Short mmCIF file of C-alpha atoms and ligand atoms in Angstrom, two decimals:
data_model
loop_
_atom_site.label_atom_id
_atom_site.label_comp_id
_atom_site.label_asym_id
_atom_site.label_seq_id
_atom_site.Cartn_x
_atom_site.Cartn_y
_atom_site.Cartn_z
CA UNK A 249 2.87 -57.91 -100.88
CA UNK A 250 0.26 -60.28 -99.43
CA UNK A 251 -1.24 -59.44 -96.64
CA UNK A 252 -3.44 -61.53 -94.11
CA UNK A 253 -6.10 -59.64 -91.95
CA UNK A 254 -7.52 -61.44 -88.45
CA UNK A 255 -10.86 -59.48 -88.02
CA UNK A 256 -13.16 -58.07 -91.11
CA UNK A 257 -14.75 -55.75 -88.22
CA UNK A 258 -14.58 -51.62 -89.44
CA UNK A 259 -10.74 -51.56 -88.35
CA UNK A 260 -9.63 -55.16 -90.56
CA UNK A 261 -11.80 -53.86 -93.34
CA UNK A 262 -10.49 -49.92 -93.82
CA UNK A 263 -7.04 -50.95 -93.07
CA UNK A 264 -7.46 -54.19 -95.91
CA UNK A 265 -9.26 -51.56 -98.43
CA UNK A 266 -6.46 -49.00 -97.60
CA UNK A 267 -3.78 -51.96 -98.43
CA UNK A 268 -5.70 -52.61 -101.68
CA UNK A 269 -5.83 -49.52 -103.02
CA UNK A 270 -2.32 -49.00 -102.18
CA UNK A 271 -1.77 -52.37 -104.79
CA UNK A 272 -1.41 -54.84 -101.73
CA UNK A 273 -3.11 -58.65 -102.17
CA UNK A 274 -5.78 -58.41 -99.22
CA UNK A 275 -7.05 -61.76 -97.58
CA UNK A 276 -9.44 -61.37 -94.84
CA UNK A 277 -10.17 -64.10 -91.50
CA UNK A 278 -13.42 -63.84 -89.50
CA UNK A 279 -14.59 -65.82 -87.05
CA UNK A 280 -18.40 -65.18 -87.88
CA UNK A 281 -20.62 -66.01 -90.87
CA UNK A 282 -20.52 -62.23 -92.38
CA UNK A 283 -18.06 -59.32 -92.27
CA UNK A 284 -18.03 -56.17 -90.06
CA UNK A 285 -17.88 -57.00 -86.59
CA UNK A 286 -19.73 -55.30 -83.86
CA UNK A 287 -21.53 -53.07 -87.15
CA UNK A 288 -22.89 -56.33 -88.56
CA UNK A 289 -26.77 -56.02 -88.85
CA UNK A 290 -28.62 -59.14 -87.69
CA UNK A 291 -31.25 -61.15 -89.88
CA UNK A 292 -34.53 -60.71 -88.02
CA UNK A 293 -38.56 -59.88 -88.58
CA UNK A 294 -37.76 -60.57 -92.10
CA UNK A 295 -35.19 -57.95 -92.91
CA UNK A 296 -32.05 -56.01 -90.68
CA UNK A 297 -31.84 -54.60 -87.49
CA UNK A 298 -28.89 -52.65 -85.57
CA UNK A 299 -28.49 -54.73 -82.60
CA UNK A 300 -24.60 -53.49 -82.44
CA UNK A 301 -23.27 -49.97 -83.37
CA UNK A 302 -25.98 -47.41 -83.79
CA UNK A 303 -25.06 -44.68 -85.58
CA UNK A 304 -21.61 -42.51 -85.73
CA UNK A 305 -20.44 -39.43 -85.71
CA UNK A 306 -17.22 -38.27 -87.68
CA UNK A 307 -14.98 -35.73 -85.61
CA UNK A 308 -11.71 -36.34 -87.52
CA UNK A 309 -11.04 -34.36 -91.25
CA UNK A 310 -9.68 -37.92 -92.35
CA UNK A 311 -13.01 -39.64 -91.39
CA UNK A 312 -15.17 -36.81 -92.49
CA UNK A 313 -14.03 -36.97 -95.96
CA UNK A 314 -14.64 -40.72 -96.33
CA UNK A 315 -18.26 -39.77 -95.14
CA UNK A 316 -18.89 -37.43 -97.07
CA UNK A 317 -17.90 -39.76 -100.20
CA UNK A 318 -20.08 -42.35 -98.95
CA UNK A 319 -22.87 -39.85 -98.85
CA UNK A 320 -22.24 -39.39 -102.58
CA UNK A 321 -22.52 -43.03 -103.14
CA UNK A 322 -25.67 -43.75 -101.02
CA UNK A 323 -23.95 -46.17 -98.89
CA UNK A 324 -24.12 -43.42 -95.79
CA UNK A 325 -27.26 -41.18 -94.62
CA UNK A 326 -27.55 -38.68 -91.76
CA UNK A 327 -30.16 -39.79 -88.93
CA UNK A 328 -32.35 -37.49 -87.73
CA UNK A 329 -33.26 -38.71 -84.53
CA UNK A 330 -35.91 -37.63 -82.57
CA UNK A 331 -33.56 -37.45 -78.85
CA UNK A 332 -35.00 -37.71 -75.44
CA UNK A 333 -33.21 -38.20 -72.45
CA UNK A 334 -34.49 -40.53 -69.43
CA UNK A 335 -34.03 -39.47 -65.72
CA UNK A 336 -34.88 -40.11 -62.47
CA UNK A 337 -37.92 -40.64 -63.86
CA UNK A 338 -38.72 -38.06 -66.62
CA UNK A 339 -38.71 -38.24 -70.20
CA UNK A 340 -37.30 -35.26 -71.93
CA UNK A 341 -36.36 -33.69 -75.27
CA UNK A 342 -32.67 -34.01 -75.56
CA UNK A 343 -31.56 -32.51 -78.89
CA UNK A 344 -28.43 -30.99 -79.80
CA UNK A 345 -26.42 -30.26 -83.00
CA UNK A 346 -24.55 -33.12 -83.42
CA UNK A 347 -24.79 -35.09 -86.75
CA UNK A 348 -25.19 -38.40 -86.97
CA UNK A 349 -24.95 -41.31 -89.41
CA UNK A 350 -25.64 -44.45 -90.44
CA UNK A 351 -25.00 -46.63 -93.24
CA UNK A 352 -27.85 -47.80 -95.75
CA UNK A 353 -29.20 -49.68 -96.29
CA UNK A 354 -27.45 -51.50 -93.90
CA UNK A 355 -25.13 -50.05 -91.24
CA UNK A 356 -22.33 -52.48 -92.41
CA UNK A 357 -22.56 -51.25 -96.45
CA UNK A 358 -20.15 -48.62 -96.20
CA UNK A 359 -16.96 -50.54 -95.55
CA UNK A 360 -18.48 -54.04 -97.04
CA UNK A 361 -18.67 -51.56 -99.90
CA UNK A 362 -16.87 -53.14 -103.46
CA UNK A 363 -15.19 -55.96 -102.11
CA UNK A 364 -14.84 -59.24 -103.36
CA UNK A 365 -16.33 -62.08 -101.48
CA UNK A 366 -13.11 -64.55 -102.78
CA UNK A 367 -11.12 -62.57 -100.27
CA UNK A 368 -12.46 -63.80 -97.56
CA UNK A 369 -12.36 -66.94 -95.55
CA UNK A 370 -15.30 -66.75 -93.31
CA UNK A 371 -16.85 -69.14 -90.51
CA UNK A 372 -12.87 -69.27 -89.92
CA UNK A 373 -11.51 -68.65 -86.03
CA UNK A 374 -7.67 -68.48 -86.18
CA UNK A 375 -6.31 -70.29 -82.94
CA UNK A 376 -2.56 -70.17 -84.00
CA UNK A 377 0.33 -68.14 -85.61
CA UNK A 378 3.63 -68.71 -87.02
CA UNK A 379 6.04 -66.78 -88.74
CA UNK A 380 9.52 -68.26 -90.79
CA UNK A 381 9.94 -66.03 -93.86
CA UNK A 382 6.38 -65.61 -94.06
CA UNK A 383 3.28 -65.76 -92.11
CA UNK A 384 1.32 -69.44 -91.66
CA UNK A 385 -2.28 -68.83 -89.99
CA UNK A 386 -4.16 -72.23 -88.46
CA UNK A 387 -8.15 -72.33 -87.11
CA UNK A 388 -10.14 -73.90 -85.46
CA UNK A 389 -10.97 -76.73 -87.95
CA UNK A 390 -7.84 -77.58 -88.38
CA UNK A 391 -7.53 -75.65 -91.55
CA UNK A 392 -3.78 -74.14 -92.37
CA UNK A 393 -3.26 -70.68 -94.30
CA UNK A 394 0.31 -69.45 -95.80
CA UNK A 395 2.17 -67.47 -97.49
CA UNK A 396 1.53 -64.36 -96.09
CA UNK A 397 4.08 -61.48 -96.32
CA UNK A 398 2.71 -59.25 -93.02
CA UNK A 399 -0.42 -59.85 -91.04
CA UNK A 400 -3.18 -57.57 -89.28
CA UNK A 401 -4.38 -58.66 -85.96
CA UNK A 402 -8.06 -56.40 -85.88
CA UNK A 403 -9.69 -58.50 -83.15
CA UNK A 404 -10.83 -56.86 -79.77
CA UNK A 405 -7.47 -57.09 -76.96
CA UNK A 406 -8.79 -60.20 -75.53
CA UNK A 407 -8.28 -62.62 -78.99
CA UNK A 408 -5.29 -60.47 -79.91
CA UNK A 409 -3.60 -61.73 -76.71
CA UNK A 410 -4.69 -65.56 -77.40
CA UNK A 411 -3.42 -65.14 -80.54
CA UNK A 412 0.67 -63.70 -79.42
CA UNK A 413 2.05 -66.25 -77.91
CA UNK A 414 5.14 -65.54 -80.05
CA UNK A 415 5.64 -62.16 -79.09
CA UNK A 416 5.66 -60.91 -75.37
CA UNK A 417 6.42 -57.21 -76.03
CA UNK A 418 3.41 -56.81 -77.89
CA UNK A 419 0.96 -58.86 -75.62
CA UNK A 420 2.03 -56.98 -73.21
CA UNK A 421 1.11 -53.53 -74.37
CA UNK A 422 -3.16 -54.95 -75.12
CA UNK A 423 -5.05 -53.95 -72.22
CA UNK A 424 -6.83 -57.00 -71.69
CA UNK A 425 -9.83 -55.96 -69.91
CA UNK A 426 -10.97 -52.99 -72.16
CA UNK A 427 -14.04 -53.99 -73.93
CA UNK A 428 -17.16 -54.12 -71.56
CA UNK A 429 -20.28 -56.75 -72.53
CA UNK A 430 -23.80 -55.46 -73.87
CA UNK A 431 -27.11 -57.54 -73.65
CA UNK A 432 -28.82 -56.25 -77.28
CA UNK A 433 -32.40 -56.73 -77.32
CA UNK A 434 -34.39 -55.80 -80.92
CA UNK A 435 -38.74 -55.90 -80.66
CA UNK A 436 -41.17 -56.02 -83.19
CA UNK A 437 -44.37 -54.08 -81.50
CA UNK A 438 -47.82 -54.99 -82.48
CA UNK A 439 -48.77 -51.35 -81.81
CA UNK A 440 -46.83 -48.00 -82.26
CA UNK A 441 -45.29 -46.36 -79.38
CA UNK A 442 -47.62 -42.97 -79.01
CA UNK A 443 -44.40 -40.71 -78.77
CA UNK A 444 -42.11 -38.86 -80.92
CA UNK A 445 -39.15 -40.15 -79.41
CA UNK A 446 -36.73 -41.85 -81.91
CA UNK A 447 -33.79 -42.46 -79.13
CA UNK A 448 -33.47 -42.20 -75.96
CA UNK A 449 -30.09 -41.72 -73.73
CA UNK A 450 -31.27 -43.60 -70.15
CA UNK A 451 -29.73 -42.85 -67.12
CA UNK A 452 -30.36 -44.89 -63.87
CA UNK A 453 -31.62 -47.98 -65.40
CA UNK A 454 -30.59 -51.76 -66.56
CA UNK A 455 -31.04 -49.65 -70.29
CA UNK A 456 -28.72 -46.92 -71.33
CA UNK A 457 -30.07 -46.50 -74.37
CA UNK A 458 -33.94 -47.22 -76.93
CA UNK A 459 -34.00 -46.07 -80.26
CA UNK A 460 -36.85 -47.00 -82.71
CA UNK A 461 -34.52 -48.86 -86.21
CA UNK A 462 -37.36 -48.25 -88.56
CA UNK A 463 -36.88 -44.53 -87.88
CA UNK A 464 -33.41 -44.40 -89.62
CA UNK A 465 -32.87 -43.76 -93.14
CA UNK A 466 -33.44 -46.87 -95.62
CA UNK A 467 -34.95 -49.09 -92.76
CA UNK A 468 -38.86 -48.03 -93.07
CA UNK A 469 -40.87 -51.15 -92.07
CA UNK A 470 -45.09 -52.07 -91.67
CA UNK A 471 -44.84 -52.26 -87.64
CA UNK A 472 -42.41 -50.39 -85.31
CA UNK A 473 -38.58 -52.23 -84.55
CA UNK A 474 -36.98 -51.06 -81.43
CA UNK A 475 -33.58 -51.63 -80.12
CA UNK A 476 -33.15 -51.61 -76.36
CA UNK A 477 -29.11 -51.95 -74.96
CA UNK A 478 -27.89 -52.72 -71.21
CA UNK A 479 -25.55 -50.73 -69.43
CA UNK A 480 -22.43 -52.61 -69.35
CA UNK A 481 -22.64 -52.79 -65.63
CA UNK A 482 -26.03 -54.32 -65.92
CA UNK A 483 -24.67 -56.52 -68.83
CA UNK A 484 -22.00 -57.65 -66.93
CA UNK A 485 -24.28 -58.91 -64.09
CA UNK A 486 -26.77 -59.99 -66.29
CA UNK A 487 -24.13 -62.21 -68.77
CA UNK A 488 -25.62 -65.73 -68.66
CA UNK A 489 -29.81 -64.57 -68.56
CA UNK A 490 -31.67 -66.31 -70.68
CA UNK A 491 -32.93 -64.35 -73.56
CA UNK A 492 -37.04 -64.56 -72.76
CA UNK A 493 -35.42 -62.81 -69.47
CA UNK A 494 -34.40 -60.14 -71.26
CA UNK A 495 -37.20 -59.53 -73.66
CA UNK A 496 -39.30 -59.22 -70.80
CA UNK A 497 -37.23 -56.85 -68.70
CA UNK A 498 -36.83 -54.98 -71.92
CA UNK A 499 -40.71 -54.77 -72.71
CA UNK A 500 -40.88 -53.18 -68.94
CA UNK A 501 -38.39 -50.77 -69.84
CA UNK A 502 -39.93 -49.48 -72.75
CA UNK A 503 -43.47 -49.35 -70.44
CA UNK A 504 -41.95 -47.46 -68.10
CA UNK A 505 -40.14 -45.19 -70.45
CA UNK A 506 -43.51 -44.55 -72.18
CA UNK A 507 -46.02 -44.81 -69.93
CA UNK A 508 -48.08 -47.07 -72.13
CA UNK A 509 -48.65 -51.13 -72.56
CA UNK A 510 -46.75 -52.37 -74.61
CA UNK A 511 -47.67 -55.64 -77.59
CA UNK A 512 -44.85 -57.71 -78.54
CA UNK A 513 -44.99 -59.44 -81.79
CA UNK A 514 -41.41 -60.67 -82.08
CA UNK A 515 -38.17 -60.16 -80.38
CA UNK A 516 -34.23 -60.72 -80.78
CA UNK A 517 -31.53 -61.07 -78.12
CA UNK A 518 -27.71 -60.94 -78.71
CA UNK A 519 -25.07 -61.08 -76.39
CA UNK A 520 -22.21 -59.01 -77.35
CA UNK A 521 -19.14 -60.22 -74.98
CA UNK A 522 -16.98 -57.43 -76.23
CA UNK A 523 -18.74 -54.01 -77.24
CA UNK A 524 -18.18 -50.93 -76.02
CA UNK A 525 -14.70 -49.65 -74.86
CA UNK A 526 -14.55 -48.52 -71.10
CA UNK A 527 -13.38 -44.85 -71.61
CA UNK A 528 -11.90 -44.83 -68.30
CA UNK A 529 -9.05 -46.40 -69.65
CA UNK A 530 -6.17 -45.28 -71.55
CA UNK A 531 -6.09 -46.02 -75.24
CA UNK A 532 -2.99 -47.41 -76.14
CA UNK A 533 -2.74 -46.65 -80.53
CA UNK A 534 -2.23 -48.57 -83.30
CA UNK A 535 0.45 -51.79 -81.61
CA UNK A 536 2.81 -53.01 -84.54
CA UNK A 537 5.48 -55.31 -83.32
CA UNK A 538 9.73 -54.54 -83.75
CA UNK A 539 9.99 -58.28 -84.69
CA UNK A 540 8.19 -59.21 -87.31
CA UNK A 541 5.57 -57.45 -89.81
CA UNK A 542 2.50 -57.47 -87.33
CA UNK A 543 0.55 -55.03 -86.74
CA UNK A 544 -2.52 -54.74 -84.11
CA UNK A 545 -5.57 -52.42 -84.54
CA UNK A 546 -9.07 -51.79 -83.36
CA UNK A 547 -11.96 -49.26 -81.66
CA UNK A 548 -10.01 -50.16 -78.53
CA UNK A 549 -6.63 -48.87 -80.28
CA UNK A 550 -7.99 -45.53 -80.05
CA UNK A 551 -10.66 -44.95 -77.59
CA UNK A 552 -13.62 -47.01 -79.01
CA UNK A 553 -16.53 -45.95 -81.62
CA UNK A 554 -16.73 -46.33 -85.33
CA UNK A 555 -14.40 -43.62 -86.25
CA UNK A 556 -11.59 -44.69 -84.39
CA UNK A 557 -12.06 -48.61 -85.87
CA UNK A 558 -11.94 -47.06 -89.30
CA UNK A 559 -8.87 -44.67 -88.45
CA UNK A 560 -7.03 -47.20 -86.46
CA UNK A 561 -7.44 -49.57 -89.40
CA UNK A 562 -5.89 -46.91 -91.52
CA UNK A 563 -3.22 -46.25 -89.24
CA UNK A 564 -2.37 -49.92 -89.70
CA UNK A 565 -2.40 -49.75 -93.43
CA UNK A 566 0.02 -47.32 -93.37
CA UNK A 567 2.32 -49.20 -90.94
CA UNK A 568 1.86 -52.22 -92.73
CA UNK A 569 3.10 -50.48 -96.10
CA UNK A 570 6.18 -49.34 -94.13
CA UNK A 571 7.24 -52.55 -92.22
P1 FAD B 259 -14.94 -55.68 -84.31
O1 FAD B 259 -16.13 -55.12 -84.96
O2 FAD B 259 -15.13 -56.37 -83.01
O3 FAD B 259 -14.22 -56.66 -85.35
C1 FAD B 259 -13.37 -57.70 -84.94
C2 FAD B 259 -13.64 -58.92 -85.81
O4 FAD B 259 -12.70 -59.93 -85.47
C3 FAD B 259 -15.01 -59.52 -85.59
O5 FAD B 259 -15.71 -59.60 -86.82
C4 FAD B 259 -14.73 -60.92 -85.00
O6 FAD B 259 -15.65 -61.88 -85.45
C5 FAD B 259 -13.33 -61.18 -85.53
N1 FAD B 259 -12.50 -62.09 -84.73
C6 FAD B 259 -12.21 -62.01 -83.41
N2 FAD B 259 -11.35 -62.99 -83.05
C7 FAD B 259 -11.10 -63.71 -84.17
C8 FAD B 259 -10.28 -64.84 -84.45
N3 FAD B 259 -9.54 -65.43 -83.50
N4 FAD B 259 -10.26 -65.32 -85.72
C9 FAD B 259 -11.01 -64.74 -86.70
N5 FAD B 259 -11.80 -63.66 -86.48
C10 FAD B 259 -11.83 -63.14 -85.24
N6 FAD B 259 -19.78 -47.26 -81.98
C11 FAD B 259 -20.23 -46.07 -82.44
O7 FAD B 259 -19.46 -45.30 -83.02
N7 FAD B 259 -21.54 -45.72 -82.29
C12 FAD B 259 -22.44 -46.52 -81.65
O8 FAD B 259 -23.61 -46.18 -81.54
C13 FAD B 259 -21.98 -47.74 -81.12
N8 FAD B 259 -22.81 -48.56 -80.45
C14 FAD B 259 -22.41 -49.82 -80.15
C15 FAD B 259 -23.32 -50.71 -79.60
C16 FAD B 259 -22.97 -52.04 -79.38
C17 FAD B 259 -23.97 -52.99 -78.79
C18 FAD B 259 -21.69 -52.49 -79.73
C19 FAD B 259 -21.33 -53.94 -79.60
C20 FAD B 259 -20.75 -51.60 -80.23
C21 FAD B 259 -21.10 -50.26 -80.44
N9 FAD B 259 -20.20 -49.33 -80.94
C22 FAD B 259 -20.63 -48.10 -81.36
C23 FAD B 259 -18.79 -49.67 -81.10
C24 FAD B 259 -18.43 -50.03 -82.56
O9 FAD B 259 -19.31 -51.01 -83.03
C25 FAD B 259 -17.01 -50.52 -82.56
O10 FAD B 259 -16.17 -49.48 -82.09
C26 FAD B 259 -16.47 -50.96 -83.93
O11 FAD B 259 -17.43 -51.62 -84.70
C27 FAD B 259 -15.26 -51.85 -83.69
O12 FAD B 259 -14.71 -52.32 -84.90
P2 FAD B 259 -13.42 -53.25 -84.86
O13 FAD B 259 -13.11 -53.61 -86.26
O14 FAD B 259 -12.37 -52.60 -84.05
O15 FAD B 259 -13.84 -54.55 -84.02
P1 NAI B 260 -22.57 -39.06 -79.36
O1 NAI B 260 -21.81 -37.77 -79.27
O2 NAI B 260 -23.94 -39.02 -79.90
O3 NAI B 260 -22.68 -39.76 -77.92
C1 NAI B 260 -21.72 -39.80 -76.92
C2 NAI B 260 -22.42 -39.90 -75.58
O4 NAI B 260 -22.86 -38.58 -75.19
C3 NAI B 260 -23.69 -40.74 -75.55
O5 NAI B 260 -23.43 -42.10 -75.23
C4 NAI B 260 -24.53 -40.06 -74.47
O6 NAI B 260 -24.16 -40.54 -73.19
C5 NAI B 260 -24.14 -38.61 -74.56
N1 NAI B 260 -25.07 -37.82 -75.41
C6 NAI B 260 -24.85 -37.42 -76.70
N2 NAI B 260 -25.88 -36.68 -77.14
C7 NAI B 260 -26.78 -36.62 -76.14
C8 NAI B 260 -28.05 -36.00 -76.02
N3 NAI B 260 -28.58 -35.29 -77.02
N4 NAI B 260 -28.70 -36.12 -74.85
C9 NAI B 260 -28.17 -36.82 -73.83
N5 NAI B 260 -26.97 -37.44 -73.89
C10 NAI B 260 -26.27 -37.34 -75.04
O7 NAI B 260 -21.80 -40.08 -80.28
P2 NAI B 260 -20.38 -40.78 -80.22
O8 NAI B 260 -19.46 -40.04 -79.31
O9 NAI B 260 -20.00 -41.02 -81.61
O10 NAI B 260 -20.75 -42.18 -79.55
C11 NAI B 260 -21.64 -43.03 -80.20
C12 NAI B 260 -22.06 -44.17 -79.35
O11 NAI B 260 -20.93 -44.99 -79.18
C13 NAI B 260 -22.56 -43.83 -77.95
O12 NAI B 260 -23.95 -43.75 -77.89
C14 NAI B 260 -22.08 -45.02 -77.13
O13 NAI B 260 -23.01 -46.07 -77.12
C15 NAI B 260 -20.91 -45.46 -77.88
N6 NAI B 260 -19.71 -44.92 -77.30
C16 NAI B 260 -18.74 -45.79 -77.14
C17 NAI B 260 -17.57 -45.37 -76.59
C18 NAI B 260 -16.51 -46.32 -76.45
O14 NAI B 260 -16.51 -47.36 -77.12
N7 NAI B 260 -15.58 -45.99 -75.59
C19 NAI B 260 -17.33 -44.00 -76.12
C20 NAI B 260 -18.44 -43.13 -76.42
C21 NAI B 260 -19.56 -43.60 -76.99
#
């Protein structure tokens, strides 16, 4: 069976390592220059920094297991951070017993983990679909892919619906306004923040949330990295700011935060147009169509974070084997 996967995010890439274990032929699609989606870490102040997903927990006994087997292999490491919480106007400790990971070095090793770069076709935005006996994939420049037996739509709701023109059921079950936008901001500081904090939930602000990269596992580095997120409300109003905007608003933040000046030696915006899943709204599973071997997965699938990308890509996998 060959199998073509739209989306090398968490989901595309644990349901396309699920298929290949399982003895499927795997070829992934992205869009973007590099594999894993919204858990891609960006090049910047000569090395990686988390500008997307954080950390993750692991809450289901599927999930844990693969965890704890990346643990074994180095490619996962639990984050001890240092929690605050900001309100009206205090900083305070915030811990609690929840553990958290991330993946090292990079948060994107675990599931890049093993796989063969031939497999991929990257720098490659599909735009169009058929299906007669087998699956034919176009993009953007012009480019034409065949030969596929089933495919794996693992894009957020908003592509997936571009991409079914051929299939009303299914576009109509993808909630198409699920995803909210985040305005990521990463700072290199000249001097150290004076305070233990390594992360800090903020409530009330343009930020909900600061955490200092260079205090996770694997990501030590000669001055102190920061990564400062919007609220999605604020992102939302804030969409088309320039970045020096940003930076600066962010550099207030953290001065407020910590009561101290701070000295900027570098900085890094990125917009992310579709990050976090509004919780609010009802997830709808893993989509897979009555016509034709498709199947749809993602975070959104099943309620947004990490996890549910890696389960929902599984869930696929398993569909996928059974169409
Ligand atoms: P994606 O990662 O979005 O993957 C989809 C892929 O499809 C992308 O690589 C994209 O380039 C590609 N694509 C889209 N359209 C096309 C097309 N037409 N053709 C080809 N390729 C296409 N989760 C947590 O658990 N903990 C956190 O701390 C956390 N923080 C976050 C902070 C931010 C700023 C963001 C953005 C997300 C955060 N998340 C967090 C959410 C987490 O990153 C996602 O739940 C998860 O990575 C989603 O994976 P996915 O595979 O479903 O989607
Ligand atoms: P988690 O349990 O650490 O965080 C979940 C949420 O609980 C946090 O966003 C925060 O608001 C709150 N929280 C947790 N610990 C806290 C503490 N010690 N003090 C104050 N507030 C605390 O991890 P989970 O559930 O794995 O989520 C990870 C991240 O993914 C979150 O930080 C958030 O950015 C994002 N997220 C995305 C969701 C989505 O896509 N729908 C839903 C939930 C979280």
């Amino acid at each position: 069976m060959r199998v073509a996967i739209v989306g090398a995010g968490v989901a595309g890439l644990s349901c396309g390592q699920a298929l290949l274990a399982a003895g499927a032929e795997v070829h992934w699609f992205d869009k973007s220059r590099a594999s894993a989606g919204r858990t891609s870490a960006k090049r910047a102040f000569d090395g990686h920094v988390d500008l997307g997903a954080q950390y993750f927990t692991a809450r289901q006994p599927e999930f844990r297991q693969q965890v704890e087997l990346w643990q074994q292999q180095g490619l996962v490491a639990r984050w001890r951070a240092n929690l605050y919480r900001y309100q009206q106007g205090q900083l305070l400790a915030s811990p609690d017993d929840q553990v958290r990971y991330v993946g090292v070095p990079a948060m994107h090793s675990p599931w890049r983990h093993g796989l063969d770069s031939n497999n991929f076709t990257l720098n490659s935005r599909i735009t169009g679909l058929e299906y007669q006996q087998g699956w034919q994939l176009h993009d953007e420049q012009g480019q034409s892919f065949q030969g596929f037996d089933a495919l794996v739509l693992a894009v957020p709701p908003v592509q997936a619906i571009q991409l079914l023109a051929h299939d009303d059921e299914l576009r109509q079950q993808v909630p198409d306004s699920m995803l909210q936008p985040c305005q990521a901001i990463a700072v290199k500081l000249a001097e150290p923040v004076r305070h233990e904090a390594t992360a800090v939930f903020v409530k009330g602000r343009p930020l909900g949330w600061v955490a200092r990269d260079d205090s996770k596992p694997g990501r030590q580095t000669a001055f102190q990295q920061w990564v400062l997120h919007c609220t999605p409300e604020f992102s939302q109003q804030q969409l088309t700011s320039p970045s020096h905007e940003l930076v600066a608003l962010a550099i207030a933040e953290l001065e407020l935060l910590f009561q101290q000046e701070i000295k900027l030696l570098d900085s890094v915006h990125h917009r992310w147009l579709y990050a976090i899943v509004d919780a609010g709204q009802a997830a709808p599973g893993v989509l897979i169509s009555r016509r034709l071997p498709l199947v749809l997965a993602g975070d959104w699938c099943l309620g947004g974070r990490v996890e549910n990308a890696w389960l929902a890509g599984r869930q696929a996998a398993k569909a996928v084997l059974h169409v």
